[in-house]
PDB file of C-alpha atoms and ligand atoms in Angstrom:
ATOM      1  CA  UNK A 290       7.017  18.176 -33.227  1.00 47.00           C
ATOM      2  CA  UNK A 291       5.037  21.400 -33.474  1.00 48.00           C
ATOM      3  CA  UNK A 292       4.121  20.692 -28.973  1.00 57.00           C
ATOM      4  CA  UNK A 293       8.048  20.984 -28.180  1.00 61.00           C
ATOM      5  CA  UNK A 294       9.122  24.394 -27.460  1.00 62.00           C
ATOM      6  CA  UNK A 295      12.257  24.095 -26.450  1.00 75.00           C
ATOM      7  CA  UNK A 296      14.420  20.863 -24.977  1.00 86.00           C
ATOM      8  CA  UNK A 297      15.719  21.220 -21.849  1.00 88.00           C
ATOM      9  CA  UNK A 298      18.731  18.917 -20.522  1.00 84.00           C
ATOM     10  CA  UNK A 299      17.424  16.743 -17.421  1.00 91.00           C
ATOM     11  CA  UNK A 300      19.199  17.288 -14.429  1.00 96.00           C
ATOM     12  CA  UNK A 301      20.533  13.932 -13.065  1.00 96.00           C
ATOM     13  CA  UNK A 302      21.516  13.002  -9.706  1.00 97.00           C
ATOM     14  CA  UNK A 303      23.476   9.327 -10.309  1.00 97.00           C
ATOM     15  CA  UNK A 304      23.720   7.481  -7.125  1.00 97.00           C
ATOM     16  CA  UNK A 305      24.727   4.497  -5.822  1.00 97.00           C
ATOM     17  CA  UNK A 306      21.782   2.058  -5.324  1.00 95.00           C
ATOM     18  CA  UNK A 307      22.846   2.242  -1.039  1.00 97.00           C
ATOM     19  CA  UNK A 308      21.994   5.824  -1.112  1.00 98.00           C
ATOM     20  CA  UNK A 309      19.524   6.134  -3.671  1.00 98.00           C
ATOM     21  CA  UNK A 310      16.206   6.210  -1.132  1.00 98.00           C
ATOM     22  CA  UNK A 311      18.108   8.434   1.019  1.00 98.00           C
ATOM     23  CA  UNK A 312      18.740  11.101  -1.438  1.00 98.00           C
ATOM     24  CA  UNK A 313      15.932  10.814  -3.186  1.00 98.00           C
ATOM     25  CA  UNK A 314      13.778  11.661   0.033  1.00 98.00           C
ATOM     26  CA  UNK A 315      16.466  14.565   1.019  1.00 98.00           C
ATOM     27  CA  UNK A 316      16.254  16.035  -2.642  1.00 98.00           C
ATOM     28  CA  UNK A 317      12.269  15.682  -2.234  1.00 98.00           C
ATOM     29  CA  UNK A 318      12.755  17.811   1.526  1.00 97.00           C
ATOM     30  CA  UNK A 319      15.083  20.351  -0.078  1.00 96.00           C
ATOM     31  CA  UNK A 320      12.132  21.476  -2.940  1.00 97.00           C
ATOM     32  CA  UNK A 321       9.664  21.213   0.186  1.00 95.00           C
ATOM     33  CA  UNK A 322      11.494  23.638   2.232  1.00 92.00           C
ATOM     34  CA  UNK A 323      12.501  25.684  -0.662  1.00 94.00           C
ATOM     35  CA  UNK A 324       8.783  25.863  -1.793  1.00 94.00           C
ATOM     36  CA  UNK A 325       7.478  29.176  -1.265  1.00 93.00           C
ATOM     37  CA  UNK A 326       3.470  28.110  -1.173  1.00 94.00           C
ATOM     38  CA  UNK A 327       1.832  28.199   2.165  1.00 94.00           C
ATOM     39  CA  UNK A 328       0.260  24.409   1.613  1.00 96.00           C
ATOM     40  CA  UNK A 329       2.841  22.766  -0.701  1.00 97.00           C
ATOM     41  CA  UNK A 330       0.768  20.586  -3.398  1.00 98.00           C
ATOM     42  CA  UNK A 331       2.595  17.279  -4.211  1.00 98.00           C
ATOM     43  CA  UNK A 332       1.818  14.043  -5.843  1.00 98.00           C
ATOM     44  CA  UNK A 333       3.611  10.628  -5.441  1.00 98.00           C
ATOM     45  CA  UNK A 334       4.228   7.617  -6.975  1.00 98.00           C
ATOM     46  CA  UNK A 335       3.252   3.995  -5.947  1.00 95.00           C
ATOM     47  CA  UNK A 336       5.331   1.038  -6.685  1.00 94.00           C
ATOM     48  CA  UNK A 337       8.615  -0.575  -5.709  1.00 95.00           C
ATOM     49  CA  UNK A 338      10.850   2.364  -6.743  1.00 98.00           C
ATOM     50  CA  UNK A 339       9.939   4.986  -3.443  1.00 98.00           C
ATOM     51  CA  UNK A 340      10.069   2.665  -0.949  1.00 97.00           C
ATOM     52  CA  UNK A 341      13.103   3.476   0.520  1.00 98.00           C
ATOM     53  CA  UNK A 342      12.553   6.956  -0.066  1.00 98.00           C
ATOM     54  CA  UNK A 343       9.134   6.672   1.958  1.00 98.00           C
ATOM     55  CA  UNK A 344      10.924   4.600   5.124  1.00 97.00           C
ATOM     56  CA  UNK A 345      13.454   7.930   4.894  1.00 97.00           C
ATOM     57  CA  UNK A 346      10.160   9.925   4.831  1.00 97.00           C
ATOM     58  CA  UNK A 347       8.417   8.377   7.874  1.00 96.00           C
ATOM     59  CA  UNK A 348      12.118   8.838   9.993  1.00 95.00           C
ATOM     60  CA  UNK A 349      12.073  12.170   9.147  1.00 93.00           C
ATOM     61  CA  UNK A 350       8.260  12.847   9.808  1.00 93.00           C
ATOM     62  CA  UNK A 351       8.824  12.183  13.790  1.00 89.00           C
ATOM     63  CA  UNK A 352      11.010  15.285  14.119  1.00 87.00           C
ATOM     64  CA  UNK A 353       9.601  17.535  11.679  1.00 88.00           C
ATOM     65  CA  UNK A 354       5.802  17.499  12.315  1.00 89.00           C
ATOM     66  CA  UNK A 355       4.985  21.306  11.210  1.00 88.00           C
ATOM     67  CA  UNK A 356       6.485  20.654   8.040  1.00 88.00           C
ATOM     68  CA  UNK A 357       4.493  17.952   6.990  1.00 91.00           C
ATOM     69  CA  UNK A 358       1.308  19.802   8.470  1.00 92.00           C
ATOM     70  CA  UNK A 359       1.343  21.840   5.686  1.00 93.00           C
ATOM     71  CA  UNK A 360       1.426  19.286   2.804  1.00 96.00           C
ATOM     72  CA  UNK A 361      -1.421  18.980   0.038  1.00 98.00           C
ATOM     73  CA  UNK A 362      -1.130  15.826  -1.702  1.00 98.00           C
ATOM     74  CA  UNK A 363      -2.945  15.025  -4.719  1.00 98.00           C
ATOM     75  CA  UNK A 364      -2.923  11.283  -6.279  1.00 98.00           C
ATOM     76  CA  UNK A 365      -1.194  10.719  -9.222  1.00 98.00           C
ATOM     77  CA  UNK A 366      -3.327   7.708 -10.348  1.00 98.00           C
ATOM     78  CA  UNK A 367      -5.186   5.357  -9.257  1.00 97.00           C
ATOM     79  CA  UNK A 368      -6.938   1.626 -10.646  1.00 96.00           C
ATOM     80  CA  UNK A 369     -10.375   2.192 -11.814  1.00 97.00           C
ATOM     81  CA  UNK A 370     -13.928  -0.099 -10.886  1.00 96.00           C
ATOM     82  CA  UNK A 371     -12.627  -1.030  -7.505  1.00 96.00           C
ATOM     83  CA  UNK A 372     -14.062  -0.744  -4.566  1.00 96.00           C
ATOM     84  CA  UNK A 373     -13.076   1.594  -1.603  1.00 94.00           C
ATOM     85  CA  UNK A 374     -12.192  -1.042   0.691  1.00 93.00           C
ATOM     86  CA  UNK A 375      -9.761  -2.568  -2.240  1.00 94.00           C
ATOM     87  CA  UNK A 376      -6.241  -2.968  -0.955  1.00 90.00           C
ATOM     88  CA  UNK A 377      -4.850  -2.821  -4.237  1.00 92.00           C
ATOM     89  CA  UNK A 378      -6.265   0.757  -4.555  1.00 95.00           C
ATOM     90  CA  UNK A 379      -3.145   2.800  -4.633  1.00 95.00           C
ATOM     91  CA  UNK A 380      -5.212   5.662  -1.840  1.00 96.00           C
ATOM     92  CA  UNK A 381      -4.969   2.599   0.229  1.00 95.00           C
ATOM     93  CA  UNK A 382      -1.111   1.523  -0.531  1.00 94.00           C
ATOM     94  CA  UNK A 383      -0.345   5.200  -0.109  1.00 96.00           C
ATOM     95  CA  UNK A 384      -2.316   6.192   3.049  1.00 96.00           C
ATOM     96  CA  UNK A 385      -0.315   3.274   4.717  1.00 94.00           C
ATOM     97  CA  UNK A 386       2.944   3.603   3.305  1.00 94.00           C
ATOM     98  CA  UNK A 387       2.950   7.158   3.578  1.00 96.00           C
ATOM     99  CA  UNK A 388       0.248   9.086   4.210  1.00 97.00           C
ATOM    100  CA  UNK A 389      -1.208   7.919   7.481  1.00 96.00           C
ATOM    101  CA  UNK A 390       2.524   8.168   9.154  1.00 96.00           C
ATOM    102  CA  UNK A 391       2.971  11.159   8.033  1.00 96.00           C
ATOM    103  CA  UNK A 392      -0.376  12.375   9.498  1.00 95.00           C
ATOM    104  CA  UNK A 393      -1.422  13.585   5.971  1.00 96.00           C
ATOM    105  CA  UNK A 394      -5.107  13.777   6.831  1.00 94.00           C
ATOM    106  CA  UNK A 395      -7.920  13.065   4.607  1.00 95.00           C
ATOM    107  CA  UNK A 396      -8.979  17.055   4.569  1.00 96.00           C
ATOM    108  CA  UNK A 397      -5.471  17.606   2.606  1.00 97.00           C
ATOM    109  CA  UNK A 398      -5.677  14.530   0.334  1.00 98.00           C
ATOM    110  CA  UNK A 399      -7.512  14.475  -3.236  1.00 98.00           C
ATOM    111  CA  UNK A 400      -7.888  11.471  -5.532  1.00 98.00           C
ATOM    112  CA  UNK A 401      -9.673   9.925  -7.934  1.00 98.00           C
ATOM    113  CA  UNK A 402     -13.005   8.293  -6.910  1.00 98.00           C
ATOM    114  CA  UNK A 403     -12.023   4.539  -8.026  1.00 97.00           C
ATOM    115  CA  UNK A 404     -15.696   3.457  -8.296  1.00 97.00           C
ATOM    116  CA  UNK A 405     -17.096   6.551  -9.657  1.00 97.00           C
ATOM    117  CA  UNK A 406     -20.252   5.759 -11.552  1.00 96.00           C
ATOM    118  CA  UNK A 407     -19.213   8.308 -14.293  1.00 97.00           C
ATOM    119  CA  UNK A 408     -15.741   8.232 -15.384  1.00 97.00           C
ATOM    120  CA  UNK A 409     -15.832  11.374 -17.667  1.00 97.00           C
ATOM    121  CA  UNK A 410     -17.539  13.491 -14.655  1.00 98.00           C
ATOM    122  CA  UNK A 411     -14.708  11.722 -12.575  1.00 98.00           C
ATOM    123  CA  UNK A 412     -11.705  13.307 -14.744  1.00 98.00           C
ATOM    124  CA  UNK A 413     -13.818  16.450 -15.058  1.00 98.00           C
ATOM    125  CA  UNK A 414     -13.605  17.034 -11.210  1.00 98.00           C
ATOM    126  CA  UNK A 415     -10.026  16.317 -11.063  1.00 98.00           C
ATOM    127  CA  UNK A 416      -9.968  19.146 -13.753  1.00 98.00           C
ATOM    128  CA  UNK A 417     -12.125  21.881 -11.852  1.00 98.00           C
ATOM    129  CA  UNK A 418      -9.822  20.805  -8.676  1.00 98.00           C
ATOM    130  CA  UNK A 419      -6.612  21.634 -10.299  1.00 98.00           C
ATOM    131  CA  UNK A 420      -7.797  24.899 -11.712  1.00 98.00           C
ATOM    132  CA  UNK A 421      -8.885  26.494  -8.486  1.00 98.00           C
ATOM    133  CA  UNK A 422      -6.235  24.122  -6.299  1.00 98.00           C
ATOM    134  CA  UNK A 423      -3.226  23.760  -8.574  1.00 97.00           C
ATOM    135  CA  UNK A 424      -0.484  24.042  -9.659  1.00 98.00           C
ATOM    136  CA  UNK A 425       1.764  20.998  -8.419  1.00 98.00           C
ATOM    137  CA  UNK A 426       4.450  22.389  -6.429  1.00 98.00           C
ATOM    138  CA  UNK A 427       6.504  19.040  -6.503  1.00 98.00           C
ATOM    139  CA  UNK A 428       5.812  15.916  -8.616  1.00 98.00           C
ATOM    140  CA  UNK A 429       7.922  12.916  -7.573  1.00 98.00           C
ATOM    141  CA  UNK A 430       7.795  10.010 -10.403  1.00 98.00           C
ATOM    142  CA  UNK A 431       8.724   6.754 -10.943  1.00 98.00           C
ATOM    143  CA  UNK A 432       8.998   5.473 -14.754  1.00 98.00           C
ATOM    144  CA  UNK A 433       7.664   2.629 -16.127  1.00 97.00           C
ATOM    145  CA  UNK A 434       9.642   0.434 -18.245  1.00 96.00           C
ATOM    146  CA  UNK A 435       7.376   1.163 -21.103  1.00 97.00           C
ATOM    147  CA  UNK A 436       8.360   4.909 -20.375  1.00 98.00           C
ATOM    148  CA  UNK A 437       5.312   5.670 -18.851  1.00 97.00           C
ATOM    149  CA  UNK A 438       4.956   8.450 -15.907  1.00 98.00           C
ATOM    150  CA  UNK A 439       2.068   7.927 -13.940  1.00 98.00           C
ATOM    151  CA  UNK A 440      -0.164   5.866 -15.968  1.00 97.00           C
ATOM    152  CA  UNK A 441      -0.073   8.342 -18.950  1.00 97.00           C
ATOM    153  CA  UNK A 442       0.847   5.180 -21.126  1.00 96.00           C
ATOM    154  CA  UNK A 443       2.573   5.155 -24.908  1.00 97.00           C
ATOM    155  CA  UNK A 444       0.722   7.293 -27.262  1.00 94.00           C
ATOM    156  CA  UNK A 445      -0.541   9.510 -23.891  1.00 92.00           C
ATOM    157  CA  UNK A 446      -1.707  12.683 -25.358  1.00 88.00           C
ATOM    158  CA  UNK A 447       0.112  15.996 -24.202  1.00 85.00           C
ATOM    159  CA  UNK A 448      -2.245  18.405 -23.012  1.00 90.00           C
ATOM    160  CA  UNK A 449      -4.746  16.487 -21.112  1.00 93.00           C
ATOM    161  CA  UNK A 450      -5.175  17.165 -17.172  1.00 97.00           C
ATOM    162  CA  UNK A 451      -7.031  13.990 -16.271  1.00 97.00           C
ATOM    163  CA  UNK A 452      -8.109  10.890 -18.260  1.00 96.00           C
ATOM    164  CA  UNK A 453      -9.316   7.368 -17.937  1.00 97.00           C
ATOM    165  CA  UNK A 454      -6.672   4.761 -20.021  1.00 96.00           C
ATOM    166  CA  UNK A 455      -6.962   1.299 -20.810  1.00 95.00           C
ATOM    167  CA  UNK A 456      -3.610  -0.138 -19.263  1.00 95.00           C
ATOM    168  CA  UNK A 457      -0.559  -1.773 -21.530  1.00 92.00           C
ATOM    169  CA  UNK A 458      -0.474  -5.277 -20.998  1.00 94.00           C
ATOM    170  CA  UNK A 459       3.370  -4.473 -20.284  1.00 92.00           C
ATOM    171  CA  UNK A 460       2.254  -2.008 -17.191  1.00 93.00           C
ATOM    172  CA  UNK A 461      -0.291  -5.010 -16.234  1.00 95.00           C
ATOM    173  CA  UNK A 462       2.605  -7.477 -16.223  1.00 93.00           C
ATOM    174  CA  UNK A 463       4.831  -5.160 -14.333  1.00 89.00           C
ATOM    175  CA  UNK A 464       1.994  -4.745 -11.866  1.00 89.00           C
ATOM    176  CA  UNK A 465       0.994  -8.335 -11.571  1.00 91.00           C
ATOM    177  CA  UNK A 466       4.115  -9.134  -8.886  1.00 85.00           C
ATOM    178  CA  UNK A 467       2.241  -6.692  -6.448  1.00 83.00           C
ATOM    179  CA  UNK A 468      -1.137  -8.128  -6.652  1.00 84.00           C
ATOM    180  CA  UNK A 469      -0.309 -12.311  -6.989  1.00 84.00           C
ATOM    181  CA  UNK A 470      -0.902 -12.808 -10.740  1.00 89.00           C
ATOM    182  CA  UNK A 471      -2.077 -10.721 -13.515  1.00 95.00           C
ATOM    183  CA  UNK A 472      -5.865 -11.644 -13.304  1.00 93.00           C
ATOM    184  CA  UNK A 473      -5.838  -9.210  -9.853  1.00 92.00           C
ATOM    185  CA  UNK A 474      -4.530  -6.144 -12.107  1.00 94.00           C
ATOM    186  CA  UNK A 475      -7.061  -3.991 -13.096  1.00 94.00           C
ATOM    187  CA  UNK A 476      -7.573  -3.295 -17.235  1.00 95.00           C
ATOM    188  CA  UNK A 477      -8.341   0.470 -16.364  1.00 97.00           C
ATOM    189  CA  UNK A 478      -6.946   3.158 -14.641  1.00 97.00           C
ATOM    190  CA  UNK A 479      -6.949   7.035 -13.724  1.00 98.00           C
ATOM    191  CA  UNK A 480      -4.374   9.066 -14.149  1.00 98.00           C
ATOM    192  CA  UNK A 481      -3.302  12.811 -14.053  1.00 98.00           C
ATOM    193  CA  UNK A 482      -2.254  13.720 -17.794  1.00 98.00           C
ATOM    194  CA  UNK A 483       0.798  14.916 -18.710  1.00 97.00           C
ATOM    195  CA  UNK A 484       0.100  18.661 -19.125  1.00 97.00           C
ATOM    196  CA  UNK A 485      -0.522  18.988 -15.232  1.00 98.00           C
ATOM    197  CA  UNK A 486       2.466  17.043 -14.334  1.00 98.00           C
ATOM    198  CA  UNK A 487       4.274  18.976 -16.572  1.00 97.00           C
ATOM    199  CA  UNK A 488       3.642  22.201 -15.048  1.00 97.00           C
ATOM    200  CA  UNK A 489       4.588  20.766 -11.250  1.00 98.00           C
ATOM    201  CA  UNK A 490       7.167  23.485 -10.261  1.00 97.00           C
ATOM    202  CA  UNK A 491       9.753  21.117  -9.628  1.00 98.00           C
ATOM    203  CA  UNK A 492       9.451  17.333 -10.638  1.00 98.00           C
ATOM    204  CA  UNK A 493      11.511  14.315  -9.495  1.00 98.00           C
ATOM    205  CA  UNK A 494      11.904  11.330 -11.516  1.00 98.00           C
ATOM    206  CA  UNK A 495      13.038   8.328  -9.409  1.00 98.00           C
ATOM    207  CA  UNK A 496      15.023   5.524 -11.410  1.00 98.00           C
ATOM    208  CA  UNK A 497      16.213   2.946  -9.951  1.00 98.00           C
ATOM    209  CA  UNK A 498      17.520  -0.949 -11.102  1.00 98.00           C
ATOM    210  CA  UNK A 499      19.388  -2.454 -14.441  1.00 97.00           C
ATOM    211  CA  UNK A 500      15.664  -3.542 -15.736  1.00 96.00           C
ATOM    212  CA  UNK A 501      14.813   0.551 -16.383  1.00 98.00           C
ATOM    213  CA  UNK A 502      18.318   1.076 -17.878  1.00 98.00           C
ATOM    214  CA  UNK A 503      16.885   0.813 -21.530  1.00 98.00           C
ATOM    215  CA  UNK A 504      14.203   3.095 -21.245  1.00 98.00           C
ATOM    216  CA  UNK A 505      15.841   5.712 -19.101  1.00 98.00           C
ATOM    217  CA  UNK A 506      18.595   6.380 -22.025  1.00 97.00           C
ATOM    218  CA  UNK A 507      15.368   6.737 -24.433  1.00 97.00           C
ATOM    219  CA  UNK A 508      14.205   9.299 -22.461  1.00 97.00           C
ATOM    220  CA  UNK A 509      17.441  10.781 -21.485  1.00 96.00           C
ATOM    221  CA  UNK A 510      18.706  10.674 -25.229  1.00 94.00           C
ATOM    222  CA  UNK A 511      15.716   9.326 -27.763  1.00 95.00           C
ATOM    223  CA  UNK A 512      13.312  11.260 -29.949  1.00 94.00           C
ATOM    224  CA  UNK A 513      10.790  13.044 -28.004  1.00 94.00           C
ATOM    225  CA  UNK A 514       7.756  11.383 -28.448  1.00 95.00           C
ATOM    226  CA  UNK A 515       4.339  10.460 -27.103  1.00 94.00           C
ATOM    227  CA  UNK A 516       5.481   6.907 -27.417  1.00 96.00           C
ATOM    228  CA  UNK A 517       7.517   7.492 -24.638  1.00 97.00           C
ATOM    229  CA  UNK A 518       5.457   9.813 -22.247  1.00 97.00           C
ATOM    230  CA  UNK A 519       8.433  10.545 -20.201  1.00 98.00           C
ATOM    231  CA  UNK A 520      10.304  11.984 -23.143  1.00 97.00           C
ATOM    232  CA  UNK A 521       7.708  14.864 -22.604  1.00 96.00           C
ATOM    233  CA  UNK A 522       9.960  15.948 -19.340  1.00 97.00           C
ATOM    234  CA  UNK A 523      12.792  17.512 -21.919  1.00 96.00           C
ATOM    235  CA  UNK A 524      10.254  20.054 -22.676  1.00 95.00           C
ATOM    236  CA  UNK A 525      10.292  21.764 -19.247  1.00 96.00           C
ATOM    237  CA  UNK A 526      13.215  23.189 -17.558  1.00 95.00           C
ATOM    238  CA  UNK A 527      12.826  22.085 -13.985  1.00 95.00           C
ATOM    239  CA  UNK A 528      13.296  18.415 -13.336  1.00 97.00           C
ATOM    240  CA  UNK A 529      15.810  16.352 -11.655  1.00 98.00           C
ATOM    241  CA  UNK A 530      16.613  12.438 -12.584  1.00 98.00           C
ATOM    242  CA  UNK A 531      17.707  10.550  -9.130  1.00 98.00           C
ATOM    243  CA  UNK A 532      18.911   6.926 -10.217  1.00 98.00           C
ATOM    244  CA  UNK A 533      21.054   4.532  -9.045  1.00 98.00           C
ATOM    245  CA  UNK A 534      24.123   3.392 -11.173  1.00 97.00           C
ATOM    246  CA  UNK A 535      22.392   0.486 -12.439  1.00 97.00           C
ATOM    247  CA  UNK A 536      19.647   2.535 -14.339  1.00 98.00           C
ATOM    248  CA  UNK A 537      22.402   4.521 -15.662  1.00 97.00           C
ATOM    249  CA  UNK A 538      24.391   1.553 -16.763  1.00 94.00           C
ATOM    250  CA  UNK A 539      23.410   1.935 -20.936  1.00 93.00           C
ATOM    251  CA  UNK A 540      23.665   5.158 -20.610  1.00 88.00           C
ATOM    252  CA  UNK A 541      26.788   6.404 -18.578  1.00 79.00           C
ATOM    253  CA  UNK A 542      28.353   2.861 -18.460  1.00 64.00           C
TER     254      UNK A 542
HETATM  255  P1  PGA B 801       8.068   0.532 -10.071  1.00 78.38           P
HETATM  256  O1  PGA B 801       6.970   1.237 -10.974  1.00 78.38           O
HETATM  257  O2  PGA B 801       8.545   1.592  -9.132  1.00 78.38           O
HETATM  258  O3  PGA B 801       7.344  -0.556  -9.353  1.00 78.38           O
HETATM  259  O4  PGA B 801       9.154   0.061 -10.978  1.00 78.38           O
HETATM  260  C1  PGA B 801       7.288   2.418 -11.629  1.00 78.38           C
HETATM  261  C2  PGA B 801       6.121   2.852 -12.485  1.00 78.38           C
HETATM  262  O5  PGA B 801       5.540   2.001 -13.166  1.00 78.38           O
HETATM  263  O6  PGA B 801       5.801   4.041 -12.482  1.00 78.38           O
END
């Protein structure tokens, strides 16, 4: 495919599902300290799969305030037509999971404006904020079971920066456990495209569980294709797989 330069081999990091969160947040630290910006620019995933990493976050937060001081964080995606106040806004999940505890103020967070009246202008400021605020030093992932990173979903075109999608019905049924029942998941959705997360400096892709073991040896060893938007990450040289032994079952047995 004429958008693949090169394929790079994906760095993996197989752990046990005990230590999993703990070296995913210590691989995450080690890129942070390495990082050579002033105000580190990072963006996160929501969902079940950082958890533990987070809780490892928070511990470390209380003894390493200046570090975190420093840290830009721009969202990865976020639901679209709900209102500021929505707790299933991910700013919301995020600012308490993370954010908040780790005294990430609002000055040094960016997002997508859920409830934006104008979608298109929406995606368009994203844009004009990456170009005079970007790059991504670190982009930490998790990976949908559909293969999607962030909510750049099958068929996710490769060189856009920010977009408004329509969400799979598989990514709405995956997000229904969070939000009692599949009527509470938003159809629509913001998300950074893949050509910005592609150019983070260093990305992490957290995989964790049996049920992503299928998809994770696609995009370890399929074709690379938009129908798998994390397929894209062969393309780049500098990203590291962390997943427990379970997601590695299919393909490292
Ligand atoms: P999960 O979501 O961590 O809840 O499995 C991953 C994703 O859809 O990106």
């Amino acid at each position: 495919m004429s958008y693949v330069k090169k394929i790079h081999d994906l760095h993996i990091v197989r752990t046990c599902s005990q230590d999993f969160a703990r070296v995913a947040a210590e691989s995450f630290l080690g890129a942070l300290k390495d990082c050579d910006t002033p105000s580190p620019l990072v963006t996160l995933p929501t969902g079940h799969t950082p958890l533990g990493m987070y809780e490892e976050l928070r511990t470390h937060h209380a003894n390493n305030k200046a570090l975190w001081n420093r840290i830009r964080y721009l969202a990865l995606d976020e639901y679209a037509d709900l209102k500021p106040d929505d707790p299933r806004l991910f700013q919301n999940w995020l600012d308490r999971e993370l954010l908040t505890p780790l005294s990430i103020n609002q000055d040094r967070r960016t997002g997508f404006r859920s409830d934006a009246a104008d979608p298109e202008a929406e995606t368009r400021r994203i844009e004009i904020w990456l170009d005079q605020n970007g790059p991504i030093d670190i982009a930490v992932l998790g990976l949908g079971t559909n293969g999607h990173i962030g909510f750049n979903e099958p068929g996710a075109v490769f060189n856009h920066v920010a977009n408004l999608i329509a969400l799979s019905s598989e990514t709405r049924q995956a997000n229904a456990a969070y939000w009692s029942g599949l009527d509470h998941v938003p159809e629509k959705a913001y998300t950074l495209g893949l050509k910005p997360i592609l150019d983070a400096r260093k990305i992490f892709l957290l995989v964790s569980g049996a049920h992503k073991s299928a998809i994770l040896d696609k995009v370890m060893n399929g074709p690379i294709t938009q129908d798998i938007p994390a397929s894209m990450l062969r393309t780049v040289p500098n990203v590291t797989v962390i997943a427990d032994k379970d997601a590695l079952e299919i393909t490292h047995g």
